[in-house]
Short mmCIF file of C-alpha atoms and ligand atoms in Angstrom, two decimals:
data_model
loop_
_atom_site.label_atom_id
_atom_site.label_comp_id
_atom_site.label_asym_id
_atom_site.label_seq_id
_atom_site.Cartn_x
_atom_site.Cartn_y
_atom_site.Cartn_z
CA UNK A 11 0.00 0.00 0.00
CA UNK A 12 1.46 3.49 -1.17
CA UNK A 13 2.09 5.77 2.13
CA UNK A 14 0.29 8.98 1.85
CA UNK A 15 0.31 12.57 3.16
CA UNK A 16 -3.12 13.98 2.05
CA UNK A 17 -3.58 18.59 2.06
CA UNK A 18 -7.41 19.03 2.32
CA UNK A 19 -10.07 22.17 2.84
CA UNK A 20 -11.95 19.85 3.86
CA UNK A 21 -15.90 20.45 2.56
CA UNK A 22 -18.13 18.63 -0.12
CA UNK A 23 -15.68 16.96 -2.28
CA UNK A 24 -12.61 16.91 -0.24
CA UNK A 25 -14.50 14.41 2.38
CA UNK A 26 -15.42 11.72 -0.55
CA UNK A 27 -11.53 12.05 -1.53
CA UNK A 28 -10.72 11.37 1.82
CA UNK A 29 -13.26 8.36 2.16
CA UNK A 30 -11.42 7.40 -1.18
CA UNK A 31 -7.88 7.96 0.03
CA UNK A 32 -8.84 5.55 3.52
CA UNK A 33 -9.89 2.87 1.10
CA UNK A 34 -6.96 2.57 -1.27
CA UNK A 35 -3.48 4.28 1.32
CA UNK A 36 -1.81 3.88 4.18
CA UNK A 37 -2.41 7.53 4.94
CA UNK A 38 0.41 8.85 7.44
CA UNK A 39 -2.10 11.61 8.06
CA UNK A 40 -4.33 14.56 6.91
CA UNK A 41 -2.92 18.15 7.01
CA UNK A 42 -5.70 21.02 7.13
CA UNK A 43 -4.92 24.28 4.72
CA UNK A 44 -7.14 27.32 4.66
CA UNK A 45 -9.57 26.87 1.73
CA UNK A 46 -13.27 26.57 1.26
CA UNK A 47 -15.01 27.18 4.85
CA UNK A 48 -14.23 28.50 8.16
CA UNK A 49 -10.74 26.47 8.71
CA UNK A 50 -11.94 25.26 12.57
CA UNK A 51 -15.24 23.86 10.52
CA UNK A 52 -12.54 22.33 8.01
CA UNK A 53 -10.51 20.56 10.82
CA UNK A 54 -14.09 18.67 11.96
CA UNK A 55 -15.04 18.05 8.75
CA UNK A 56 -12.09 16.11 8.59
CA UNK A 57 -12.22 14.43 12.13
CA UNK A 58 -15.91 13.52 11.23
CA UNK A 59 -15.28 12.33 7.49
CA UNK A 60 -12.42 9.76 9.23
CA UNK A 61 -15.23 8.81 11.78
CA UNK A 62 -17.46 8.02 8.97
CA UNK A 63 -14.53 6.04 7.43
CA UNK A 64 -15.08 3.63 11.05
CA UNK A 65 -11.28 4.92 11.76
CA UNK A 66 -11.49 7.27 14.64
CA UNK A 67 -8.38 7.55 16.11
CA UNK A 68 -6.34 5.54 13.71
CA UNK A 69 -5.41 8.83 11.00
CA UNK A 70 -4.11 11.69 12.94
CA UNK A 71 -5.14 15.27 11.59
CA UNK A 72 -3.06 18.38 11.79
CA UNK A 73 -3.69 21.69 11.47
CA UNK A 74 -1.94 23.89 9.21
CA UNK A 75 -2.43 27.34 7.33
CA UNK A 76 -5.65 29.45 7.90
CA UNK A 77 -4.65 32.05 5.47
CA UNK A 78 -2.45 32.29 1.93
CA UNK A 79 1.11 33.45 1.83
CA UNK A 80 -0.53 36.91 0.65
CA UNK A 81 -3.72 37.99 1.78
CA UNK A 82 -4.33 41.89 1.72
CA UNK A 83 -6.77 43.94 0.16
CA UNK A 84 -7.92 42.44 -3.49
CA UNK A 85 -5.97 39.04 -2.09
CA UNK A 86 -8.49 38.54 0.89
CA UNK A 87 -9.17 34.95 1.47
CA UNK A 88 -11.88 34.09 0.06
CA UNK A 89 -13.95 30.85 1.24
CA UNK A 90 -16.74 29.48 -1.24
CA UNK A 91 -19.76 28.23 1.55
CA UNK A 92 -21.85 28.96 -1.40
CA UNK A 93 -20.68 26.28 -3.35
CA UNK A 94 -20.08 23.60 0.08
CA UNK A 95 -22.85 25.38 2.41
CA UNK A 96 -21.98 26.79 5.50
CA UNK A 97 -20.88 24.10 6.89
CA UNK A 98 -19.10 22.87 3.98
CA UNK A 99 -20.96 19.77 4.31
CA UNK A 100 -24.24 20.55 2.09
CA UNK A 101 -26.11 22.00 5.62
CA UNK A 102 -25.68 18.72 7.33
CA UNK A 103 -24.15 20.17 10.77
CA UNK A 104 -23.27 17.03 11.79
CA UNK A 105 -21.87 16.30 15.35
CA UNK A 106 -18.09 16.72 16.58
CA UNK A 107 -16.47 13.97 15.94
CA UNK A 108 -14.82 12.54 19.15
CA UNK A 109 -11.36 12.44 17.87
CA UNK A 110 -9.09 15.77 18.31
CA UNK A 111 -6.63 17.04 15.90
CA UNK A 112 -2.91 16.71 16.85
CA UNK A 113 -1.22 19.59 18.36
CA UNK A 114 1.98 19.57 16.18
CA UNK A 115 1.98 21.79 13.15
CA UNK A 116 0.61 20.44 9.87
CA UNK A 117 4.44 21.42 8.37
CA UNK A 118 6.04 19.45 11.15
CA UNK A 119 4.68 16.58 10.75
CA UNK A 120 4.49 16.70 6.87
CA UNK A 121 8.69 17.25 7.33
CA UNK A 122 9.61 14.60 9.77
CA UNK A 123 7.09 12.02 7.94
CA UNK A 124 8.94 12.42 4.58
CA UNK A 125 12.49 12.57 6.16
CA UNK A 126 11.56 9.41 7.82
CA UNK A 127 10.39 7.46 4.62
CA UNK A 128 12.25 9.07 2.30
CA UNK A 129 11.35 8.13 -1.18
CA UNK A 130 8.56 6.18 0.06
CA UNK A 131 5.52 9.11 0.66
CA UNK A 132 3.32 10.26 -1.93
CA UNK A 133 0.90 13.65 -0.99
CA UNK A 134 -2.11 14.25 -2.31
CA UNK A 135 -3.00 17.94 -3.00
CA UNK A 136 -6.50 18.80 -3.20
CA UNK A 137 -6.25 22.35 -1.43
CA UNK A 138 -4.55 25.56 -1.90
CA UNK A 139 -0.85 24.83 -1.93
CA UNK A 140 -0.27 26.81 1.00
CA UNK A 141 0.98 24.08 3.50
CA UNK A 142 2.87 22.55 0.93
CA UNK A 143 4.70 25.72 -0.53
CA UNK A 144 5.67 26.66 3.32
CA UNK A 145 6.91 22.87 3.54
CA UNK A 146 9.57 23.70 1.30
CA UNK A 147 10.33 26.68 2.25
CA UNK A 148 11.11 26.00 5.45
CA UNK A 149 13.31 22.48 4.89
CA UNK A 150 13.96 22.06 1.08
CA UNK A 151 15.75 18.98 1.54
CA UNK A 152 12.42 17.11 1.79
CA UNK A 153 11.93 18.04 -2.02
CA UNK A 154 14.39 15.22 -3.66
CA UNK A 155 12.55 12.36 -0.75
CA UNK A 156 9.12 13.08 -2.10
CA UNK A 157 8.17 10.41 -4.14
CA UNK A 158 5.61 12.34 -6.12
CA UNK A 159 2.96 15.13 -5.52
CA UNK A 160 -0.87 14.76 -6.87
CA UNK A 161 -2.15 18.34 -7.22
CA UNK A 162 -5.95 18.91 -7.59
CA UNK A 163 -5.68 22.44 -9.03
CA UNK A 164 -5.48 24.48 -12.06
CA UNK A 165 -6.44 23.99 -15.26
CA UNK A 166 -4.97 22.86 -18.94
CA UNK A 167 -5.55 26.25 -20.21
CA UNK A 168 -9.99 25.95 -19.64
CA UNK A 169 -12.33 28.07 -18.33
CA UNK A 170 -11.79 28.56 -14.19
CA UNK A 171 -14.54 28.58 -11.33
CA UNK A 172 -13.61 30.86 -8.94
CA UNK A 173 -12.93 33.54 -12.07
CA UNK A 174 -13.19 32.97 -15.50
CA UNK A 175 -9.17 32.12 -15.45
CA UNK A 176 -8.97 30.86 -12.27
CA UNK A 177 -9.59 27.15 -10.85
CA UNK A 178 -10.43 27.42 -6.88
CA UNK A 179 -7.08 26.25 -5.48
CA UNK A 180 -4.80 28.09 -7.49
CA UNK A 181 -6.76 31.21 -6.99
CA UNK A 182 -6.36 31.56 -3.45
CA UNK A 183 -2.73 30.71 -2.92
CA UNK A 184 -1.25 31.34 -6.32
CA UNK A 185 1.82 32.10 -4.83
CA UNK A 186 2.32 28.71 -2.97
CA UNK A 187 0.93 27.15 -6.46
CA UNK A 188 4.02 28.65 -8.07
CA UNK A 189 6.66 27.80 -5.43
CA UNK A 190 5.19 24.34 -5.38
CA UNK A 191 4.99 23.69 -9.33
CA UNK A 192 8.80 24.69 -9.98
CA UNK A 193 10.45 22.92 -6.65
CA UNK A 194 11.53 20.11 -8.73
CA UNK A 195 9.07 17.46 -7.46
CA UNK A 196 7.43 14.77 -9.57
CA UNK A 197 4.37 16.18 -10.28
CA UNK A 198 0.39 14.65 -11.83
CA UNK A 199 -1.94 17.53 -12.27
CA UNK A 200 -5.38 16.96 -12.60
CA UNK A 201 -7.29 20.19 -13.58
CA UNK A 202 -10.88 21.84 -13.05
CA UNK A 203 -11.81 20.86 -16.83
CA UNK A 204 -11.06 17.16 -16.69
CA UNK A 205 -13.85 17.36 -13.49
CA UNK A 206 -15.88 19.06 -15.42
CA UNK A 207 -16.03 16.89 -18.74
CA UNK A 208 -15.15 13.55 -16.65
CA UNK A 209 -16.36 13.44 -12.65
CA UNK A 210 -19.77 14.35 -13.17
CA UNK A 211 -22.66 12.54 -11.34
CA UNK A 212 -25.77 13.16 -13.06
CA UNK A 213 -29.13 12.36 -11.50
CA UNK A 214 -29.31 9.05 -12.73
CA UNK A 215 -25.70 8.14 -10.77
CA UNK A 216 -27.16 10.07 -7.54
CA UNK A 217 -30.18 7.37 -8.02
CA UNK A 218 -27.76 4.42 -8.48
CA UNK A 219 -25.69 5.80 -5.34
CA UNK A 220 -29.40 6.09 -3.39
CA UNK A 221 -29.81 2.72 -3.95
CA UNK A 222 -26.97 1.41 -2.30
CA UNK A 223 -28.20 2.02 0.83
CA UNK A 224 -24.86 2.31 2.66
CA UNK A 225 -23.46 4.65 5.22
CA UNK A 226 -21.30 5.75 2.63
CA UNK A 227 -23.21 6.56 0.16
CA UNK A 228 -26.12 8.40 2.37
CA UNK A 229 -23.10 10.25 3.49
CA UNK A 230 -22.30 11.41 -0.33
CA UNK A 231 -26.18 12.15 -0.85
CA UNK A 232 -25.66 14.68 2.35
CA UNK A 233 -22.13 16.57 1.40
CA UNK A 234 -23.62 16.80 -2.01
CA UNK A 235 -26.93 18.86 -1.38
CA UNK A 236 -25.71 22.43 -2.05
CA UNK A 237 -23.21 21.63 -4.56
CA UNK A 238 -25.73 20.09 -7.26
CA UNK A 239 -27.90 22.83 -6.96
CA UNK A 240 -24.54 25.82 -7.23
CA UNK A 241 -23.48 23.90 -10.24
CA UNK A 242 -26.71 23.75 -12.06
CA UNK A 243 -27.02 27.84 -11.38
CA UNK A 244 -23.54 29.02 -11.49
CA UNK A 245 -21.89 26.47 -13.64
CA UNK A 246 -24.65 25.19 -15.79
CA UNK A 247 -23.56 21.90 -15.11
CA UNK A 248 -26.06 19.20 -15.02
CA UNK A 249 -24.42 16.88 -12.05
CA UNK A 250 -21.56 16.91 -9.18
CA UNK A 251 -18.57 17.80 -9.53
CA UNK A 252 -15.65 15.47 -7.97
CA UNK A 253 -12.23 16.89 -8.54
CA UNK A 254 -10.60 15.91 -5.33
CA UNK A 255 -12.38 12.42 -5.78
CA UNK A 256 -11.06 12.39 -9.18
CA UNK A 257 -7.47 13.16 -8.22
CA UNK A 258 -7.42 10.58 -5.49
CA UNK A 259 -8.70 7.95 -7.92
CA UNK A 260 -5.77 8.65 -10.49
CA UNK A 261 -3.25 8.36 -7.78
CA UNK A 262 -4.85 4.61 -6.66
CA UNK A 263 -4.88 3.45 -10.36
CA UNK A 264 -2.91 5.19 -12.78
CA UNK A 265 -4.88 3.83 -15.71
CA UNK A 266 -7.60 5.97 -14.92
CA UNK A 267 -5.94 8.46 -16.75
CA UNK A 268 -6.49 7.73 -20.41
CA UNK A 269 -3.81 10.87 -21.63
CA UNK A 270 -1.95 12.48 -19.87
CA UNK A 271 1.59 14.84 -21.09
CA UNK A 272 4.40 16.47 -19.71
CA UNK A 273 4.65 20.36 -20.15
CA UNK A 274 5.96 23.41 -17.76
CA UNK A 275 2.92 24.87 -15.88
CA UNK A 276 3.07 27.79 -13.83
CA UNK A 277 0.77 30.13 -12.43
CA UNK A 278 0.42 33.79 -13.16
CA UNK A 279 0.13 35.56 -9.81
CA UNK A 280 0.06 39.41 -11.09
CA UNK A 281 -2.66 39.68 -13.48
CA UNK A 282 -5.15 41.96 -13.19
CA UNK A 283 -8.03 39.22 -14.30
CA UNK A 284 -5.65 36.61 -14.48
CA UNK A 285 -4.42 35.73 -11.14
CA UNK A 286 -4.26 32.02 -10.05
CA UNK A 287 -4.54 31.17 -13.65
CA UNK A 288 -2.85 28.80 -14.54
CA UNK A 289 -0.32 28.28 -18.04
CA UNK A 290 0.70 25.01 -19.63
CA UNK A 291 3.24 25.42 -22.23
CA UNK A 292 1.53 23.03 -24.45
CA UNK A 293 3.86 24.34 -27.86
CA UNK A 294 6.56 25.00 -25.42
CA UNK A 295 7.03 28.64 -26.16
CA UNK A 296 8.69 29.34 -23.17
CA UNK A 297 11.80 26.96 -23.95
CA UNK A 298 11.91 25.80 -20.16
CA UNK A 299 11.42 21.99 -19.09
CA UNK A 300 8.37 20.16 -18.45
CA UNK A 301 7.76 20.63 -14.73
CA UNK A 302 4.08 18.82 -14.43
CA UNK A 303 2.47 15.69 -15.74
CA UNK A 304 -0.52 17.29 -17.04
CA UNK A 305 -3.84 14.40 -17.14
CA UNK A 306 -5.60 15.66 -20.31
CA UNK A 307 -8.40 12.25 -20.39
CA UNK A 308 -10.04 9.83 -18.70
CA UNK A 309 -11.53 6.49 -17.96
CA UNK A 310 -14.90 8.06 -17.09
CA UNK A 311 -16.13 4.44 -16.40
CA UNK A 312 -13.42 3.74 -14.42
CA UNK A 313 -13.62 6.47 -11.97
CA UNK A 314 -17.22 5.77 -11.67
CA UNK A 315 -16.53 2.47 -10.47
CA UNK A 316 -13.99 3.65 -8.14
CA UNK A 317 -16.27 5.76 -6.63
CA UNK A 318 -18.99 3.47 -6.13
CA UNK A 319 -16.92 0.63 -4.43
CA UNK A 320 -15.65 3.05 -1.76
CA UNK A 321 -19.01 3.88 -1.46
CA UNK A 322 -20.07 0.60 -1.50
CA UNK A 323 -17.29 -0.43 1.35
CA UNK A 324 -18.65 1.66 3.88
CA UNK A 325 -21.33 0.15 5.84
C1 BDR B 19 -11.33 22.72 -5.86
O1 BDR B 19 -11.86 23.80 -5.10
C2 BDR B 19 -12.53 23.31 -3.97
O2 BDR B 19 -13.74 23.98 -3.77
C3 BDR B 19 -12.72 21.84 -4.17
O3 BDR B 19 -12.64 21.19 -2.93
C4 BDR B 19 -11.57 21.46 -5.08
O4 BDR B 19 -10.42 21.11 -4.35
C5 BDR B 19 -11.94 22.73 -7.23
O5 BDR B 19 -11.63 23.92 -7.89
CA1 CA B 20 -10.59 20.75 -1.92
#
């Protein structure tokens, strides 16, 4: 079983790539970065997603970045409890889990874990790259002992969500997206269009997942709520999106991904509409070395079935 290191914001999406994650890793533990709710509502999300998992206690969680490396004026934080509800669970205000997070900080551990296994762990990015990015910049000598880094975020030069750029991660740490993207790790990107045209669950899937009658998969009806209905409005989408779902199922079975390339990809922080958008050098104009394994289609099937036997698993 790989060894994993998973980033989350935890709401909506995250907590079904965390379910996902439990089934298929030996996760070393779950590190909390600020993202799409309030980040003490994140940290229970997690606790309680873990919980529903039947592992309390066995996956500690850490706490680490409330807030991007920049975040005045225009750069705010921004959290989306439109698009999660506000308790970035689809209005499910579930109870406290009873586990607690850990008191070390998300950083720490996410250092001494890869200098202890070096080579061995694998993280899995489905958060602003905040935690990460600070990771590195406080002891770069874990960069050459990560085996590889699975980033949710971005996009292959497609329309964002956040802004019309932008994809949500990206956007609010663009900074730590660009210090993470050119540190020299091995790198699979999996961007907001490939969720778009490949994760979605239409009506007919949220039937098939009704019908399963498991803890799990009343558990994805509930995150799920607000998200189907911001999607149809917002993003004329006709289903759920599952990026971080998506991501986590590429990293359990590579041959989800049907195409994927290697290309440099970086992020533009400045621009005035721009920022958080991300570039792939698909002609490679910019004469500098591919960077980024960029996942450009996939097993649509495949990922379906992934979900559905994690969902499946959990009684
Ligand atoms: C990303 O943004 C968040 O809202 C989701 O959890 C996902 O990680 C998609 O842009
Ligand atoms: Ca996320």
């Amino acid at each position: 079983m790989k060894r994993v290191i998973i980033d989350t914001d935890t709401a909506g999406d995250d907590t079904i790539a965390i379910l996902t994650a439990l089934h298929h890793f030996q996760v070393e533990g779950i590190m909390i970065t600020g993202g799409n709710v309030q980040f003490d509502q994140q940290v229970e999300n997690a606790l309680y997603t873990i919980e529903v998992a039947g592992k309390s206690g066995q996956v500690p969680v850490y706490k680490g970045f409330e807030k991007p490396i920049m975040q005045t004026g225009e750069m705010e934080h921004r959290t989306v409890e439109d698009v999660h509800g506000s308790d970035g669970m689809g209005n499910s205000f579930f109870n406290k889990a009873v586990q607690r997070p850990e008191e070390v900080h998300a950083i720490d551990f996410l250092i001494e874990t890869v200098h202890n296994h070096p080579g061995e762990i694998h993280l899995l990015a489905i958060a602003p790259l905040t935690n990460i990015a600070l990771a590195i910049k406080k002891d770069p000598t874990i960069v050459p002992e990560i085996a590889h880094l699975y980033i949710m975020g971005g996009t292959n030069n497609a329309l964002g969500n956040i802004t019309p750029a932008a994809e949500y991660n990206f956007f609010v740490d663009p900074e730590a997206a660009r210090i993470v993207l050119n540190a020299g790790i091995p790198i699979t990107m999996v961007g907001w269009e490939m969720c778009t045209k490949y994760s979605l669950m239409f009506d007919s899937d949220h039937e098939e997942i009704a019908s399963l009658h498991t803890k799990g998969a009343v558990f994805f009806q509930a995150v799920n709520k607000v998200v189907k209905e911001f999607n149809k409005t917002v993003h004329r989408l006709d289903g759920t999106t599952h990026p971080d779902t998506l991501l986590m199922a590429i990293a359990a079975d590579d041959s989800i991904m049907l195409e994927s390339n290697f290309y440099y990809v970086d992020v533009e922080t400045a621009g005035e509409f721009t920022r958080g958008y991300s570039i792939v050098d698909i002609n490679g104009r910019l004469e500098k070395p591919a960077n980024v394994r960029v996942c450009e289609k996939v097993d649509r099937k495949k990922f379906k079935d992934t979900l559905f036997n994690v969902l499946s698993a959990i009684k």
